[in-house]
Short mmCIF file of C-alpha atoms in Angstrom, two decimals:
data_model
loop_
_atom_site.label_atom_id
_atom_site.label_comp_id
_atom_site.label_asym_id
_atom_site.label_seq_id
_atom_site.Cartn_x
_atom_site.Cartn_y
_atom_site.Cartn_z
CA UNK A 1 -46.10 21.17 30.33
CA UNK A 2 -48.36 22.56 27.92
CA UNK A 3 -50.19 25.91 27.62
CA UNK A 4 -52.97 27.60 26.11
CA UNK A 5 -52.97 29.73 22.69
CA UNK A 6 -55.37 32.00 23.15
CA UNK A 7 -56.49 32.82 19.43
CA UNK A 8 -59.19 35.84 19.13
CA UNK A 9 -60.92 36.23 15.67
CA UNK A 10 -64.00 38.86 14.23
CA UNK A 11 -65.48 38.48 10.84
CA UNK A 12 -67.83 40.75 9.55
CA UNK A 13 -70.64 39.81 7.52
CA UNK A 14 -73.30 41.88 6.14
CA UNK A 15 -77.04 41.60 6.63
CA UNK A 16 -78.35 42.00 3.41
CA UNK A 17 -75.81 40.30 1.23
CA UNK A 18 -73.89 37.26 3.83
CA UNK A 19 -70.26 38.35 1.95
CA UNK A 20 -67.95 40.82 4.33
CA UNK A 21 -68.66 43.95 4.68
CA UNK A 22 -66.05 46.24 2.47
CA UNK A 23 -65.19 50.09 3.59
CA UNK A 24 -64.06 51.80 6.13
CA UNK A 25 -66.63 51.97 8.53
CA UNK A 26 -66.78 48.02 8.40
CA UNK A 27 -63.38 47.90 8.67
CA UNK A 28 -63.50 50.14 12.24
CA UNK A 29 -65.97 48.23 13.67
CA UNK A 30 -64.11 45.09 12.90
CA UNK A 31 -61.23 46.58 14.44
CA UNK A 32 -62.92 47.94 17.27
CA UNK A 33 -64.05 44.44 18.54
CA UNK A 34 -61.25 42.73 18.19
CA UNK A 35 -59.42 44.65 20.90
CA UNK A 36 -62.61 44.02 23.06
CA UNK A 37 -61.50 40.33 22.66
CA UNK A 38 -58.56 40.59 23.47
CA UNK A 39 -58.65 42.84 26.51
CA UNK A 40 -61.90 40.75 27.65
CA UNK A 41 -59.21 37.92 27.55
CA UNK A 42 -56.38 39.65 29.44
CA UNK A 43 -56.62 43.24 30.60
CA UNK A 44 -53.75 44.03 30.95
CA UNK A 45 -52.13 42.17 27.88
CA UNK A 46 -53.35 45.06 25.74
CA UNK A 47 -49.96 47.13 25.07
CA UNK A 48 -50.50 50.19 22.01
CA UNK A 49 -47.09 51.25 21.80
CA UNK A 50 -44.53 49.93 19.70
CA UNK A 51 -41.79 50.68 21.45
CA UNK A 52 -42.52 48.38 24.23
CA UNK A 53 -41.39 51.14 26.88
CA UNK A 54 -43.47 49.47 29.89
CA UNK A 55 -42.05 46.72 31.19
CA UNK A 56 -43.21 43.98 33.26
CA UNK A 57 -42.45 41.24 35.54
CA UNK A 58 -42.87 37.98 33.42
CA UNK A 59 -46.52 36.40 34.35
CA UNK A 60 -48.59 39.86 34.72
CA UNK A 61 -50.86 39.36 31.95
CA UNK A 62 -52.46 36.20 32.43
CA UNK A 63 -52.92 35.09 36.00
CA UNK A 64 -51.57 31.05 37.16
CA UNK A 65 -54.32 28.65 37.87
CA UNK A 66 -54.23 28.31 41.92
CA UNK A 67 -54.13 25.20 43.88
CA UNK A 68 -57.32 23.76 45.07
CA UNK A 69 -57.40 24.75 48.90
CA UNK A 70 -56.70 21.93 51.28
CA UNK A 71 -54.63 19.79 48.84
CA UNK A 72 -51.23 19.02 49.48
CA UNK A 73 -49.91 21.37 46.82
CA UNK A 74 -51.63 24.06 48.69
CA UNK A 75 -49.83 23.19 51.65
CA UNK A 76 -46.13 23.24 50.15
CA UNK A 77 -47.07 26.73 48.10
CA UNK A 78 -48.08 28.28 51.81
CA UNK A 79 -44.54 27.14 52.99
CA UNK A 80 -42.73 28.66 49.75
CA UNK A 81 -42.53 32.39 48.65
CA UNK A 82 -44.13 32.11 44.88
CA UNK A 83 -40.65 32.50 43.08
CA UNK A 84 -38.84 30.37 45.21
CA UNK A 85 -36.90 27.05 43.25
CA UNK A 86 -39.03 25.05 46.22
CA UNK A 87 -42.64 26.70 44.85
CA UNK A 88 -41.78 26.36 40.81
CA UNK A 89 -40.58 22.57 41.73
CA UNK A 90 -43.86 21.64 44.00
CA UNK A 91 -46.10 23.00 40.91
CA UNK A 92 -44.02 21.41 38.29
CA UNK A 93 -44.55 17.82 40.33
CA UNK A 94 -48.73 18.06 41.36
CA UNK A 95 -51.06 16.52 39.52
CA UNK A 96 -54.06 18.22 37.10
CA UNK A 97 -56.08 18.09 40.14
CA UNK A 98 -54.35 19.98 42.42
CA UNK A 99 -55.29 22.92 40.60
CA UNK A 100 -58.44 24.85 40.22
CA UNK A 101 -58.73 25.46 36.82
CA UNK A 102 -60.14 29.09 36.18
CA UNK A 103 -61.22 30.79 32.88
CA UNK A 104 -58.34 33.07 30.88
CA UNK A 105 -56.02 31.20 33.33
CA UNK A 106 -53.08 28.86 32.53
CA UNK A 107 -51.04 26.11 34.91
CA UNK A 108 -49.29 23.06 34.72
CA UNK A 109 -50.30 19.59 32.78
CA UNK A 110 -49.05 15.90 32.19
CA UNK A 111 -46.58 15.61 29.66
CA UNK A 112 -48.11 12.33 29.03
CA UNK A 113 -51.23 13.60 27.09
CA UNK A 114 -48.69 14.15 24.37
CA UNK A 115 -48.37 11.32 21.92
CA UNK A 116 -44.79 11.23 20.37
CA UNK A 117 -43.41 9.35 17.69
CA UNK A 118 -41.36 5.97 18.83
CA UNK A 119 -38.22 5.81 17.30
CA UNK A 120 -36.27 4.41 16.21
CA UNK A 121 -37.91 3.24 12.68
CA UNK A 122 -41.02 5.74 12.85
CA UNK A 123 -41.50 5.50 9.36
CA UNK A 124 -42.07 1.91 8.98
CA UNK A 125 -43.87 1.32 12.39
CA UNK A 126 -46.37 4.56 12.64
CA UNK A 127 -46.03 4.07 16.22
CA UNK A 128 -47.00 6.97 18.96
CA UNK A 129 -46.26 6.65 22.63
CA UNK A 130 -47.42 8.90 25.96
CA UNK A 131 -44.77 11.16 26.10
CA UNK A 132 -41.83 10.68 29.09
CA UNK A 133 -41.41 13.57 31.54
CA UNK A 134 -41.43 17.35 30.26
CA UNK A 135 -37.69 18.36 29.65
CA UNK A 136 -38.43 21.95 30.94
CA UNK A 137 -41.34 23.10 33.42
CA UNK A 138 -43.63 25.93 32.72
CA UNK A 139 -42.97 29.08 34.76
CA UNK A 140 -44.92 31.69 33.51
CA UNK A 141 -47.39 32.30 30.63
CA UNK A 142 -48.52 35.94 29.45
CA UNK A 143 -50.49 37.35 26.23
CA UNK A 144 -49.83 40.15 24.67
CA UNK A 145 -51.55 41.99 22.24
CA UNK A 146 -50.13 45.39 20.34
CA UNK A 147 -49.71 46.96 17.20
CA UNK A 148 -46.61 45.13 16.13
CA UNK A 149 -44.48 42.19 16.97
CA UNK A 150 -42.89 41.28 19.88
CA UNK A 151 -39.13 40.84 18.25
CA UNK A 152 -37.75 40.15 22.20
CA UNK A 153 -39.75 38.95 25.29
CA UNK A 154 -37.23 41.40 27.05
CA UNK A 155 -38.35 44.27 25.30
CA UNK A 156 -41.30 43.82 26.91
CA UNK A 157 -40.94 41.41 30.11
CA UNK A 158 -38.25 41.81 32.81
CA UNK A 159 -36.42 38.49 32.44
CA UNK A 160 -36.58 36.55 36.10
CA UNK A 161 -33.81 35.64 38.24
CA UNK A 162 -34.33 32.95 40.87
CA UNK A 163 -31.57 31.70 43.03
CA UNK A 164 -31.14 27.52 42.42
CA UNK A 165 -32.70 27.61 39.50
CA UNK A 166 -31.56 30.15 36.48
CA UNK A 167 -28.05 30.30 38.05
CA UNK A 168 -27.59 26.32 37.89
CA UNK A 169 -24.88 24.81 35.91
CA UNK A 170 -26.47 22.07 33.07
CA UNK A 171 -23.22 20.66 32.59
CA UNK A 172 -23.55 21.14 28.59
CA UNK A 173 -22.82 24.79 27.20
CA UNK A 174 -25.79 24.30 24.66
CA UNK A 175 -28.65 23.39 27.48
CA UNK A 176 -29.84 26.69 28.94
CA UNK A 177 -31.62 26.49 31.88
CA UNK A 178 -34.30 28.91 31.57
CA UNK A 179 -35.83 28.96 27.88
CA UNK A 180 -37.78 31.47 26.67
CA UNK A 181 -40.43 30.43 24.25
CA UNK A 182 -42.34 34.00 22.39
CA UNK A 183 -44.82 32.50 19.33
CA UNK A 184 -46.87 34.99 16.93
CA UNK A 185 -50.36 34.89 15.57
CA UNK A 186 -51.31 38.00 13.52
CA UNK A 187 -54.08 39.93 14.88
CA UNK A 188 -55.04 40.92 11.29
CA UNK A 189 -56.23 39.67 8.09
CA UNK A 190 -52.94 39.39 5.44
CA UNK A 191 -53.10 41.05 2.04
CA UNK A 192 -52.53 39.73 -1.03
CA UNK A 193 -51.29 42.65 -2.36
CA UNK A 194 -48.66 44.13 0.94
CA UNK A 195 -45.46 43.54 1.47
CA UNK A 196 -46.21 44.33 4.66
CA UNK A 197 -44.15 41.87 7.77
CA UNK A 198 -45.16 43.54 10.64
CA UNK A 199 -48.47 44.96 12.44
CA UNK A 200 -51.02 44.04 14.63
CA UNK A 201 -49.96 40.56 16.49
CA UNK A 202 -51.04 38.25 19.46
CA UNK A 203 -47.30 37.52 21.41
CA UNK A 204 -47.14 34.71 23.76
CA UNK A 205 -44.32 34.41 25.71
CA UNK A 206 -43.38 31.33 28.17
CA UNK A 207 -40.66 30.62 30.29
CA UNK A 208 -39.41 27.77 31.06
CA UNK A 209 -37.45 26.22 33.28
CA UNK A 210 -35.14 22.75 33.33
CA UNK A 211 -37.06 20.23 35.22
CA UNK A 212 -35.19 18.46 38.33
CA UNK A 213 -35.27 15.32 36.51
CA UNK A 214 -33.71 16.43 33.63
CA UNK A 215 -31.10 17.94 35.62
CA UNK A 216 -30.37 14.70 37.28
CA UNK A 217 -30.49 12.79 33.87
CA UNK A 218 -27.81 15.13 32.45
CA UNK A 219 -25.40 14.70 35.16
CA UNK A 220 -25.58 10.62 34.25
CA UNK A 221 -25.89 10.62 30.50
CA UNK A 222 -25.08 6.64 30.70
CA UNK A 223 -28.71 6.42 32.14
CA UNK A 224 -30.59 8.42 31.03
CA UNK A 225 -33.73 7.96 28.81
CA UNK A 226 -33.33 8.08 25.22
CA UNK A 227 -35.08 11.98 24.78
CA UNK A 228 -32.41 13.47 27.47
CA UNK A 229 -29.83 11.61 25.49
CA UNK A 230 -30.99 12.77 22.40
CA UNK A 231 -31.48 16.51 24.02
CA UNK A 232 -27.74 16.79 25.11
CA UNK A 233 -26.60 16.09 21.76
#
């Protein structure tokens, strides 16, 4: 599974001169359209508070791509309520084309658009290979924009629960399954001269969850492909 980064930028330039803009009124109006961006991305990803004291069911911010009516995916999702094991599972095994892919929107992919390195003598052979399945499916994606850093995705997102999947045993104490992936891009411009760590940030948080096949592969290490091998180590 893969995901998109959404990464919004503003540079101001002046008219007259074509350097940036310096002051304070530049500086407003800079800030003043980046938050545009960011809520014209995802409405309600725009949080102002740094204490994080709203919380929200994981997946709120950025809606799923939905499956193209009449396919067969759209057939199992009708039979499934949207957090059951049986819905995550059907998404996690349809194709690109089963879903209609909408703008500010995010949904499953093949793992094997991802070129990984072939071991096990990389360095001397510079070979790349389609990647096997993902280890973990994607269950939710959101976007967050505030003030300061997302240290937790719980501060912020209510961590899900779902019955035959989050309560399964992996069979090694060091293979969750649910991981919770929350990346950073700073919303502002660094300064050379701050020791400043903290302050305006783009959090994404995704959650994933251990694929069926990698489930199976872990309960019969003996045959399983060389990346679930690797992973239970």
């Amino acid at each position: 599974n893969a995901f998109v980064l959404y990464v919004a930028f503003q540079h101001t330039w002046s008219k007259s001169s074509g350097r940036p803009d310096k002051g304070l009124a530049a500086r407003a109006a800079k800030a003043k359209r980046k938050k545009a961006v960011a809520e014209a991305a995802a409405p309600d990803a725009v949080d102002k508070s740094k204490s994080f004291s709203k919380t929200l069911p994981v997946g709120r911010t950025i809606p799923r791509a939905p499956a193209k009516k009449n396919t067969e995916l759209d057939a199992q999702l009708q039979k499934f309520e949207p957090d059951t094991a049986e819905a995550i599972r059907a998404r996690a095994a349809a194709s690109i084309d089963s879903f209609e892919i909408q703008p500010h929107s995010y949904g499953t992919t093949d793992a094997k658009l991802f070129h990984l390195r072939v071991g096990p003598n990389y360095k001397k052979n510079k070979q790349k290979a389609p990647s096997g399945p993902a280890l973990y499916d994607l269950y939710s994606m959101d976007f967050l924009y505030a003030d300061t850093a997302l240290k937790n995705a719980s501060d912020k997102f209510r961590i899900p629960s779902i019955p035959g999947v989050t309560d399964i045993s992996t069979g090694h104490a060091h293979i969750p399954p649910m991981l919770i992936i929350n990346t950073w891009l700073p919303g502002e411009e660094p300064s050379v001269f701050s020791k400043t760590t903290d302050g305006e940030t783009y959090s994404t948080v995704l959650v994933m969850v251990l694929s069926k096949n990698t489930l199976e592969q872990l309960k019969d290490l003996d045959n399983a492909s060389p990346g679930v091998t690797l992973f239970s180590e």
